[in-house]
Amino acid sequence: MTKPMAEPKIEPYEGPAGGWGSAGSLAEILTREQIPVSGAALLLKQNKPDGFMCTSCAWSKPAKPNTFEYCENGAKATVWEQTAKRVGPDFFARHSVTELLTWTDYALEEKGRLTHPLRYDPASDRYMPVTWEDAFAEIGRELRALDPNAVVYYTSGRASLETSYMYALMARMHGTNNLPDSSNMCHEPTSVGLKSSIGSPVGTTILEDFESTDLILFFGQNVGSNAPRMLHPLQEARKRRVPIITFNPLRERGLERFTNPQSPTEMLTRTSTEISTQYHQVKAGGDLAAITGMCKVLIAADREAMEVGRPRILDVDFIAEHTHGFREFVAFCDSQGWAEIEARSGLTREALEAAATVYGRARSVIAVYGMGLTQHRRGTEGVQMLVNLMLLRGNVGRPGAGLCPVRGHSNVQGQRTVGITEKPELAPLDKLKELYGFEPPREKGHNTVEACEGIISRDVKAFIGLGGNFVRAVPDTVRMEEAWRALRLSVQISTKLNRSHLVHGAVSYILPCLGRIEVDVQASGPQAVSMEDSTSCFHGSRGQTKPVSDGVRSEPWIVAEMAKALLPPNPKVDWDGWVGDYARVRDAIEATYPDVFHDLNGRMFQPGGLHKPLAARDRKWDTETGKANFTVPGGLEADPDMRSNRRDVLDLITLRSNDQFNTTVYGYDDRFRGVKGTRMVLFMNVNDVERLGLSDGETVDLSAEADDEFVREVSGLRVIQYNIPEGNVGGYYPELNALIPLWHYDAQAMTPAAKAIPVRIRKGTPIAVAD
Ligand SMILES: Nc1nc2c(c(=O)[nH]1)N[C@H]1C(S)=C(S)[C@@H](COP(=O)(O)OP(=O)(O)OC[C@H]3O[C@@H](n4cnc5c(=O)[nH]c(N)nc54)[C@H](O)[C@@H]3O)O[C@H]1N2
Ligand SMILES: Nc1nc2c(c(=O)[nH]1)N[C@H]1C(S)=C(S)[C@@H](COP(=O)(O)OP(=O)(O)OC[C@H]3O[C@@H](n4cnc5c(=O)[nH]c(N)nc54)[C@H](O)[C@@H]3O)O[C@H]1N2
Ligand SMILES: [Mo]
């Protein structure tokens, strides 16, 4: 089904982020998902201490929430999950898998919530209903027949701490550390880079820091679409005249202006707050060079201050007492020329001086960053370079200052905290052995890219997905889909139908689960779950609505049943008891990590949540040197393998629209970027349009520029002349994932480099329907 959308329209958006546009967009989706207006009352329970935690982004949940502690996109996520529409057995009787493969991501998920466990039937090419008992019996049998290291246990970042703990335990009891998760595609450069630089794999900023900061830096994070509730602390900071300096190739609306849709005064008077005070349109992958330039300016200014006896610009006491590698870092900055810095960053020396000057004057600085920094071949080095800038003025480990990676999925950070990791050194293996009396596997497991490689090489034979849409989210989607079909077993635990269900293994199951917003009743009564937000706070969440169907089960129940079908009985692991009362899983989590989860059951509903201890906040550096490390990158070029002959090769940035959550497409409008009715667009600089002999509105095809034997192409994209640096083009994820070679990833974290993909453009054949 290719549902024709309204005629695509491209026109600049003049309004602020938030505001009336946001209210209108929400009303539309409430109507479309057939949610009665009274159902909107549910939104009042969103991110409240006695309510449910939003299923959208991972932004902090304040201790004193607003009456409406939700945003346009959080509300869309709630509405999308709580839709009145269902895809039950009758739907699958009507549609073959081959037919469904022609549907768009939007069309598949929009059909509603999954209601029954389903097994693929090759004879009819359909998913057929199956009982839970039969499903687990076969899945257990299939898994037991395989080498545990031939099985991948993937997690998308939404599952609760309780489910994640049980799932990781199941995988390790089976005998593998193959526990990749969505953070491998996301903030892994944070986990690797911050850990080696400051000894903490997570950010050091908490919500209160925004109240006392003097400057906020923004590198590659699109707050207006992807973490809109964060606009509230930003607006408060701006009202205190705190400057915000942004580095982003695109002029994102949420980083320019914001009207709080929940403030009647602002809505009625149509006032908005200017967000960024300086906006630097850095080239994709140019942040390393830009930050190096800023560091050069600060180092030079400090030398000058020293010479004339003025107060120093660098925090020399902090550097002497707390850091390592300062001299080498200064030598590196001295060796970098301005011509190279300007060429690589796309920014002038004056612009970088202006940013560095404000930075040099601010007492306490927060550095916010997102995928624009991490999804690069040098993503980890980019994170570490930002740390260097912060260390120069002691901006780590004091109030009002710190690093603030904005995480993606609502519990992606928490999953890592409770053992979802392919890296054995990050899991408490000895403790698990002590508690549960089994020998945990010690060898490294597959991360996301390695899982893909294993699927391509046929070494991986089974894939279990706890949420997510793996084949759509990963790079090289065409190659991956082909390889995927050779899997012996694929099992997806999901709320909604997506492409990862349709591209399936020989034996394939869809196991439908409750969403977080639904009441989850088990033996001891209604259950609560917990998660960790982007500022390392644990929160409880209680379901509020009636389950979508009697056929669905909770995630902990599904994991427990799978574990029981797969593993020999172990008297020390009471799967049934855990499912009967999730508080007992939390006890187990606390027993495994006593320092981190002290009294989780008692404190998870306290307003503001339970803070995880963060050593780097107290200037305790859990690194190899025992200090905070300055790090010298291997070079300033965005892509270490950049070939010399790059004429006509452009760097493609894959983007999220304001109408999607990852591979979940809510609709075809990207209000802030002025795109209506289509996602098949290519944002281009006017000079590139002219140089390549193209014109605005024309249809083009893209192909990846890669030194291997594979052809990677996407056709039918409409050129939009856009304010984007020359040499960069932009388009939407996941439609363009077929263009990312699997090997195009960050060297240290193996995160796919989705923000600078070398591509060539060709004139295309115009098509009738744009999507
Ligand atoms: N509504 C909504 N919310 C979401 C999501 C969603 O899809 N929809 N996804 C969730 C997830 S899983 C994640 S990880 C986060 C993602 O949230 P973000 O981290 O904001 O990720 P993106 O939207 O991919 O891109 C971020 C920004 O980086 C800029 N950028 C691209 N290349 C560069 C570069 O080289 N340098 C710099 N400085 N900037 C660059 C882009 O223009 C864009 O504005 O959001 C989470 N929240
Ligand atoms: N080119 C490019 N590729 C990217 C990115 C990019 O910026 N550019 N971003 C990357 C990033 S940051 C991420 S995080 C990944 C995202 O990768 P994933 O996390 O794998 O994908 P999602 O799209 O978030 O998964 C959506 C599906 O999750 C299921 N789901 C939703 N809610 C629940 C729930 O409560 N429980 C369960 N069990 N299932 C649920 C639904 O069936 C839905 O179809 O994609 C990555 N891929
Ligand atoms: Mo993410």
XYZ file of N, CA, C and O in Angstrom, residues 509-654:
584
model
N 8.850 -15.245 14.621
C 7.747 -14.922 15.541
C 7.643 -13.420 15.787
O 8.658 -12.723 15.844
N 6.415 -12.969 15.949
C 6.163 -11.625 16.483
C 5.481 -11.831 17.832
O 4.433 -12.500 17.902
N 6.074 -11.295 18.893
C 5.482 -11.430 20.227
C 5.023 -10.048 20.687
O 5.843 -9.177 20.959
N 3.697 -9.840 20.755
C 3.197 -8.493 21.050
C 3.242 -8.195 22.547
O 2.893 -9.049 23.358
N 3.688 -6.995 22.888
C 3.829 -6.684 24.315
C 3.041 -5.438 24.700
O 2.651 -4.637 23.858
N 2.849 -5.315 26.005
C 2.230 -4.109 26.568
C 3.184 -2.946 26.385
O 4.396 -3.120 26.439
N 2.640 -1.748 26.208
C 3.471 -0.556 26.257
C 3.539 -0.063 27.693
O 2.773 -0.517 28.561
N 4.423 0.864 27.930
C 4.645 1.326 29.298
C 3.437 2.055 29.892
O 3.285 2.148 31.097
N 2.575 2.555 28.990
C 1.467 3.376 29.475
C 0.309 2.520 29.981
O -0.582 2.979 30.667
N 0.335 1.214 29.653
C -0.779 0.357 30.052
C -0.592 -0.249 31.446
O 0.535 -0.542 31.863
N -1.729 -0.465 32.111
C -1.719 -1.106 33.418
C -1.213 -2.537 33.239
O -1.648 -3.257 32.348
N -0.276 -2.926 34.084
C 0.346 -4.241 33.973
C 0.066 -5.006 35.270
O 0.717 -4.778 36.288
N -0.942 -5.878 35.223
C -1.329 -6.601 36.441
C -0.677 -7.979 36.455
O -0.802 -8.746 35.509
N 0.023 -8.282 37.538
C 0.621 -9.612 37.722
C 0.131 -10.181 39.056
O -0.744 -9.570 39.690
N 0.702 -11.309 39.495
C 0.174 -12.005 40.675
C -0.004 -11.096 41.890
O -0.995 -11.177 42.605
N 0.947 -10.177 42.101
C 0.860 -9.338 43.310
C 0.070 -8.045 43.065
O 0.018 -7.186 43.926
N -0.524 -7.903 41.881
C -1.303 -6.694 41.599
C -0.659 -5.856 40.504
O 0.233 -6.333 39.805
N -1.144 -4.606 40.342
C -0.587 -3.755 39.286
C 0.885 -3.460 39.553
O 1.271 -3.215 40.695
N 1.680 -3.492 38.495
C 3.126 -3.338 38.633
C 3.599 -1.961 38.196
O 2.942 -1.290 37.393
N 4.758 -1.580 38.715
C 5.450 -0.382 38.238
C 6.789 -0.822 37.650
O 7.255 -1.922 37.949
N 7.350 0.019 36.819
C 8.694 -0.255 36.292
C 9.556 0.984 36.518
O 9.053 2.044 36.907
N 10.852 0.859 36.227
C 11.738 2.004 36.451
C 12.676 2.209 35.275
O 12.927 1.291 34.507
N 13.131 3.459 35.115
C 14.126 3.772 34.085
C 15.069 4.859 34.549
O 14.845 5.504 35.572
N 16.106 5.065 33.730
C 17.119 6.085 34.038
C 17.072 7.138 32.945
O 17.111 6.814 31.764
N 17.011 8.423 33.330
C 16.975 9.460 32.298
C 18.390 9.908 31.923
O 19.389 9.367 32.394
N 18.444 10.902 31.056
C 19.696 11.388 30.489
C 20.603 12.046 31.524
O 21.775 12.275 31.258
N 20.034 12.369 32.696
C 20.864 12.993 33.721
C 21.107 12.015 34.878
O 21.295 12.417 36.026
N 21.069 10.716 34.552
C 21.404 9.657 35.513
C 20.503 9.626 36.733
O 20.952 9.418 37.860
N 19.225 9.843 36.524
C 18.236 9.776 37.585
C 17.314 8.594 37.321
O 16.818 8.437 36.206
N 17.057 7.797 38.347
C 16.114 6.681 38.193
C 14.722 7.134 38.601
O 14.559 7.833 39.605
N 13.723 6.713 37.820
C 12.332 7.100 38.106
C 11.419 5.885 37.984
O 11.650 5.021 37.129
N 10.350 5.888 38.773
C 9.333 4.858 38.630
C 8.267 5.298 37.638
O 8.105 6.489 37.364
N 7.559 4.335 37.086
C 6.512 4.628 36.104
C 5.382 3.619 36.280
O 5.636 2.418 36.382
N 4.159 4.129 36.334
C 2.995 3.251 36.496
C 2.102 3.349 35.272
O 1.769 4.465 34.846
N 1.686 2.218 34.763
C 0.751 2.206 33.640
C -0.588 2.811 34.049
O -0.972 2.753 35.216
N -1.304 3.394 33.077
C -2.534 4.112 33.387
C -3.748 3.604 32.618
O -4.865 3.793 33.042
N -3.521 3.011 31.454
C -4.666 2.695 30.596
C -4.883 1.188 30.501
O -3.992 0.399 30.808
N -6.075 0.833 30.023
C -6.419 -0.581 29.871
C -5.519 -1.191 28.779
O -5.294 -0.563 27.741
N -5.012 -2.426 28.995
C -4.197 -3.061 27.948
C -4.922 -3.109 26.603
O -6.151 -3.233 26.568
N -4.160 -3.022 25.529
C -4.774 -2.949 24.192
C -5.562 -4.192 23.832
O -6.471 -4.141 23.022
N -5.197 -5.336 24.426
C -5.894 -6.585 24.105
C -5.543 -7.612 25.167
O -4.509 -7.491 25.842
N -6.394 -8.629 25.310
C -6.089 -9.702 26.261
C -4.932 -10.553 25.748
O -4.336 -11.319 26.491
N -4.654 -10.418 24.461
C -3.630 -11.280 23.853
C -2.207 -10.842 24.133
O -1.283 -11.622 23.951
N -2.010 -9.619 24.557
C -0.620 -9.146 24.740
C -0.137 -9.450 26.153
O -0.931 -9.642 27.070
N 1.170 -9.488 26.315
C 1.776 -9.763 27.627
C 2.835 -8.697 27.932
O 3.320 -8.028 27.036
N 3.220 -8.646 29.191
C 4.231 -7.651 29.559
C 5.611 -8.122 29.101
O 5.847 -9.328 28.936
N 6.514 -7.184 28.938
C 7.881 -7.547 28.526
C 8.555 -8.466 29.542
O 9.163 -9.469 29.151
N 8.469 -8.167 30.861
C 9.103 -9.096 31.810
C 8.536 -10.518 31.698
O 9.272 -11.497 31.763
N 7.219 -10.620 31.495
C 6.617 -11.954 31.373
C 7.169 -12.677 30.147
O 7.525 -13.849 30.201
N 7.261 -11.968 29.025
C 7.746 -12.597 27.786
C 9.194 -13.060 27.960
O 9.549 -14.186 27.598
N 10.003 -12.213 28.571
C 11.410 -12.592 28.776
C 11.492 -13.808 29.703
O 12.236 -14.760 29.438
N 10.701 -13.788 30.763
C 10.748 -14.904 31.719
C 10.311 -16.219 31.054
O 10.940 -17.261 31.249
N 9.257 -16.159 30.263
C 8.791 -17.389 29.604
C 9.832 -17.894 28.609
O 10.039 -19.101 28.467
N 10.474 -16.971 27.913
C 11.503 -17.383 26.959
C 12.669 -18.021 27.720
O 13.200 -19.057 27.317
N 13.032 -17.406 28.835
C 14.143 -17.928 29.634
C 13.819 -19.333 30.148
O 14.659 -20.240 30.100
N 12.584 -19.516 30.603
C 12.213 -20.828 31.137
C 12.220 -21.892 30.043
O 12.567 -23.043 30.269
N 11.834 -21.488 28.830
C 11.808 -22.444 27.718
C 13.222 -22.771 27.230
O 13.469 -23.833 26.677
N 14.137 -21.826 27.441
C 15.493 -21.978 26.911
C 16.440 -22.632 27.909
O 17.269 -23.455 27.530
N 16.320 -22.275 29.189
C 17.364 -22.621 30.152
C 16.931 -23.762 31.071
O 15.743 -23.889 31.387
N 17.910 -24.544 31.539
C 17.552 -25.544 32.550
C 17.129 -24.833 33.831
O 17.600 -23.725 34.095
N 16.257 -25.454 34.642
C 15.818 -24.763 35.852
C 17.008 -24.439 36.749
O 17.963 -25.209 36.833
N 16.952 -23.271 37.372
C 17.998 -22.842 38.294
C 17.292 -22.334 39.546
O 16.583 -21.331 39.490
N 17.453 -23.058 40.666
C 16.688 -22.690 41.866
C 16.990 -21.275 42.335
O 16.210 -20.691 43.100
N 18.105 -20.702 41.883
C 18.450 -19.351 42.349
C 17.796 -18.253 41.526
O 17.905 -17.077 41.852
N 17.209 -18.632 40.388
C 16.540 -17.608 39.575
C 15.051 -17.949 39.528
O 14.632 -18.867 38.835
N 14.284 -17.175 40.246
C 12.846 -17.444 40.354
C 12.098 -16.590 39.322
O 11.497 -15.572 39.642
N 12.164 -17.002 38.056
C 11.559 -16.196 36.982
C 10.098 -15.886 37.291
O 9.646 -14.753 37.135
N 9.344 -16.923 37.751
C 7.918 -16.702 38.003
C 7.704 -15.718 39.154
O 6.823 -14.861 39.096
N 8.520 -15.873 40.184
C 8.393 -14.965 41.328
C 8.699 -13.530 40.921
O 8.026 -12.584 41.348
N 9.692 -13.356 40.065
C 10.044 -12.018 39.593
C 8.884 -11.392 38.815
O 8.561 -10.223 38.980
N 8.296 -12.223 37.931
C 7.204 -11.690 37.122
C 5.983 -11.378 37.989
O 5.270 -10.394 37.760
N 5.793 -12.189 39.026
C 4.652 -11.957 39.926
C 4.767 -10.642 40.668
O 3.758 -10.046 41.067
N 5.970 -10.162 40.876
C 6.172 -8.935 41.641
C 7.486 -8.280 41.189
O 8.571 -8.706 41.580
N 7.370 -7.239 40.380
C 8.588 -6.639 39.806
C 9.487 -6.031 40.880
O 10.668 -5.789 40.644
N 8.915 -5.753 42.055
C 9.762 -5.225 43.135
C 10.874 -6.218 43.460
O 11.969 -5.832 43.864
N 10.589 -7.482 43.216
C 11.622 -8.489 43.487
C 12.740 -8.428 42.442
O 13.887 -8.756 42.732
N 12.418 -8.038 41.218
C 13.483 -7.846 40.220
C 14.338 -6.665 40.662
O 15.572 -6.697 40.590
N 13.681 -5.633 41.179
C 14.451 -4.462 41.653
C 15.341 -4.843 42.838
O 16.453 -4.342 42.964
N 14.838 -5.757 43.691
C 15.707 -6.245 44.775
C 16.944 -6.922 44.179
O 18.055 -6.751 44.670
N 16.711 -7.709 43.123
C 17.834 -8.408 42.482
C 18.805 -7.392 41.859
O 20.022 -7.551 41.932
N 18.253 -6.346 41.269
C 19.107 -5.305 40.676
C 19.939 -4.661 41.796
O 21.148 -4.471 41.671
N 19.282 -4.383 42.914
C 20.003 -3.753 44.020
C 21.075 -4.692 44.575
O 22.191 -4.265 44.891
N 20.743 -5.995 44.645
C 21.735 -6.957 45.149
C 22.942 -7.025 44.209
O 24.071 -7.217 44.638
N 22.700 -6.833 42.908
C 23.790 -6.915 41.932
C 24.637 -5.639 41.947
O 25.841 -5.691 41.758
N 23.979 -4.492 42.157
C 24.685 -3.196 42.126
C 24.316 -2.403 43.389
O 23.605 -1.395 43.313
N 24.796 -2.857 44.547
C 24.324 -2.231 45.803
C 24.638 -0.735 45.890
O 23.841 0.025 46.453
N 25.744 -0.298 45.327
C 26.102 1.130 45.467
C 25.231 2.031 44.603
O 24.978 3.182 44.942
N 24.815 1.505 43.466
C 24.091 2.339 42.507
C 22.595 2.393 42.815
O 21.964 3.440 42.704
N 22.050 1.257 43.235
C 20.589 1.177 43.348
C 20.106 1.082 44.794
O 19.084 0.464 45.058
N 20.826 1.696 45.701
C 20.454 1.590 47.107
C 18.992 2.025 47.326
O 18.624 3.150 47.005
N 18.181 1.109 47.820
C 16.766 1.360 48.116
C 15.973 1.837 46.894
O 15.144 2.743 46.990
N 16.234 1.201 45.753
C 15.504 1.562 44.535
C 13.999 1.459 44.761
O 13.240 2.369 44.409
N 13.560 0.370 45.384
C 12.119 0.207 45.602
C 11.543 1.318 46.463
O 10.442 1.802 46.216
N 12.290 1.723 47.461
C 11.776 2.755 48.364
C 11.812 4.147 47.757
O 11.025 5.013 48.138
N 12.728 4.363 46.818
C 12.961 5.752 46.402
C 12.615 6.088 44.951
O 12.718 7.245 44.543
N 12.200 5.079 44.164
C 12.035 5.389 42.734
C 10.870 6.344 42.448
O 10.849 6.980 41.397
N 9.945 6.465 43.386
C 8.838 7.407 43.149
C 9.024 8.736 43.869
O 8.129 9.569 43.870
N 10.185 8.938 44.478
C 10.363 10.244 45.123
C 10.500 11.311 44.031
O 11.079 11.065 42.973
N 9.923 12.513 44.269
C 9.975 13.537 43.222
C 11.423 13.814 42.809
O 12.299 13.925 43.652
N 11.641 13.879 41.496
C 12.998 14.129 41.014
C 13.797 12.853 40.843
O 14.871 12.861 40.253
N 13.279 11.719 41.374
C 13.949 10.447 41.155
C 15.136 10.213 42.080
O 15.368 10.962 43.018
N 15.854 9.166 41.774
C 16.985 8.738 42.583
C 18.250 8.939 41.750
O 18.388 8.355 40.681
N 19.147 9.783 42.247
C 20.354 10.076 41.469
C 21.382 8.960 41.559
O 21.655 8.455 42.629
N 21.950 8.639 40.405
C 23.037 7.662 40.373
C 24.316 8.377 40.796
O 24.538 9.519 40.379
N 25.180 7.743 41.589
C 26.431 8.423 41.936
C 27.269 8.659 40.671
O 27.374 7.778 39.817
N 27.827 9.868 40.521
C 28.653 10.201 39.355
C 29.994 10.735 39.858
O 30.099 11.896 40.257
N 30.997 9.868 39.820
C 32.293 10.237 40.400
C 32.852 11.516 39.773
O 33.384 12.380 40.478
N 32.708 11.660 38.446
C 33.309 12.816 37.771
C 32.692 14.132 38.249
O 33.328 15.184 38.179
N 31.472 14.083 38.737
C 30.860 15.306 39.293
C 31.620 15.799 40.513
O 31.630 16.974 40.816
N 32.222 14.832 41.217
C 33.014 15.198 42.402
C 34.502 15.253 42.077
O 35.357 15.181 42.966
N 34.809 15.352 40.809
C 36.212 15.416 40.362
C 37.015 14.201 40.819
O 38.181 14.317 41.174
N 36.353 13.058 40.807
C 37.087 11.796 41.015
C 37.125 11.126 39.653
O 36.083 10.859 39.063
N 38.325 10.908 39.146
C 38.469 10.486 37.748
C 38.804 9.007 37.686
O 39.931 8.614 37.976
N 37.845 8.225 37.264
C 38.037 6.783 37.201
C 38.651 6.397 35.847
O 38.054 5.665 35.056
N 39.831 6.965 35.575
C 40.506 6.688 34.290
C 41.809 5.951 34.572
O 42.219 5.830 35.728
N 42.478 5.547 33.500
C 43.742 4.816 33.680
C 44.793 5.666 34.375
O 45.614 5.173 35.139
N 44.791 6.986 34.090
C 45.803 7.861 34.693
C 45.353 8.387 36.061
O 46.130 9.039 36.744
N 44.095 8.142 36.405
C 43.567 8.690 37.649
C 43.264 10.184 37.538
O 42.894 10.834 38.515
N 43.437 10.744 36.348
C 43.178 12.176 36.101
C 42.169 12.301 34.963
O 41.906 11.345 34.240
N 41.696 13.519 34.752
C 40.916 13.803 33.548
C 41.923 13.990 32.412
O 42.893 14.731 32.568
N 41.696 13.307 31.311
C 42.698 13.275 30.245
C 42.405 14.247 29.113
O 41.302 14.238 28.548
N 43.395 15.081 28.775
C 43.352 15.752 27.483
C 43.707 14.706 26.428
O 44.569 13.861 26.657
N 43.043 14.780 25.279
C 43.275 13.772 24.240
C 43.605 14.457 22.925
O 42.960 15.448 22.564
N 44.571 13.925 22.225
C 44.954 14.488 20.928
C 44.345 13.616 19.832
O 44.565 12.405 19.819
N 43.556 14.209 18.934
C 42.949 13.375 17.870
C 43.979 12.987 16.809
O 45.029 13.619 16.699
N 43.635 11.972 16.032
C 44.530 11.515 14.971
C 44.597 12.476 13.790
O 45.469 12.361 12.931
N 43.682 13.422 13.726
C 43.667 14.371 12.618
C 42.385 15.171 12.682
O 41.512 14.880 13.502
N 42.275 16.167 11.817
C 41.075 17.007 11.840
C 40.084 16.672 10.730
O 38.959 17.159 10.725
N 40.499 15.845 9.772
C 39.570 15.543 8.689
C 38.425 14.684 9.230
O 38.629 13.843 10.101
N 37.241 14.947 8.703
C 36.064 14.255 9.227
C 36.160 12.750 8.980
O 35.722 11.944 9.785
N 36.734 12.391 7.857
C 36.782 10.996 7.483
C 38.232 10.608 7.243
O 38.845 11.046 6.275
N 38.795 9.762 8.093
C 40.213 9.428 7.948
C 40.533 8.749 6.618
O 41.670 8.800 6.168
N 39.554 8.142 5.987
C 39.809 7.463 4.704
C 39.426 8.310 3.505
O 39.274 7.793 2.405
N 39.249 9.601 3.736
C 38.748 10.432 2.641
C 39.692 10.334 1.444
O 40.888 10.554 1.562
N 39.130 9.976 0.322
C 39.951 9.853 -0.869
C 40.222 11.226 -1.473
O 39.459 12.162 -1.238
N 41.330 11.312 -2.220
C 41.700 12.620 -2.746
C 40.743 13.067 -3.855
O 40.313 14.207 -3.918
N 40.347 12.114 -4.693
C 39.486 12.490 -5.804
C 38.025 12.567 -5.340
O 37.254 11.635 -5.512
N 37.663 13.682 -4.743
C 36.313 13.788 -4.207
C 35.478 14.815 -4.946
O 34.507 15.318 -4.424
N 35.885 15.146 -6.142
C 35.097 16.115 -6.877
C 33.680 15.577 -7.049
O 33.501 14.407 -7.374
N 32.743 16.394 -6.768
C 31.334 16.011 -6.899
C 30.864 14.979 -5.866
O 29.773 14.432 -5.984
N 31.708 14.699 -4.902
C 31.241 13.855 -3.802
C 30.772 14.786 -2.690
O 31.467 15.724 -2.312
N 29.565 14.563 -2.212
C 29.035 15.407 -1.131
C 28.870 14.567 0.130
O 28.786 13.342 0.055
N 28.831 15.250 1.268
C 28.638 14.537 2.527
C 27.177 14.619 2.937
O 26.647 15.700 3.192
N 26.563 13.464 3.016
C 25.137 13.385 3.344
C 24.934 13.279 4.859
O 25.500 12.405 5.512
N 24.093 14.173 5.371
C 23.692 14.122 6.785
C 22.319 13.472 6.829
O 21.374 13.979 6.217
N 22.163 12.365 7.557
C 20.802 11.806 7.683
C 20.150 12.399 8.933
O 20.752 12.480 9.992
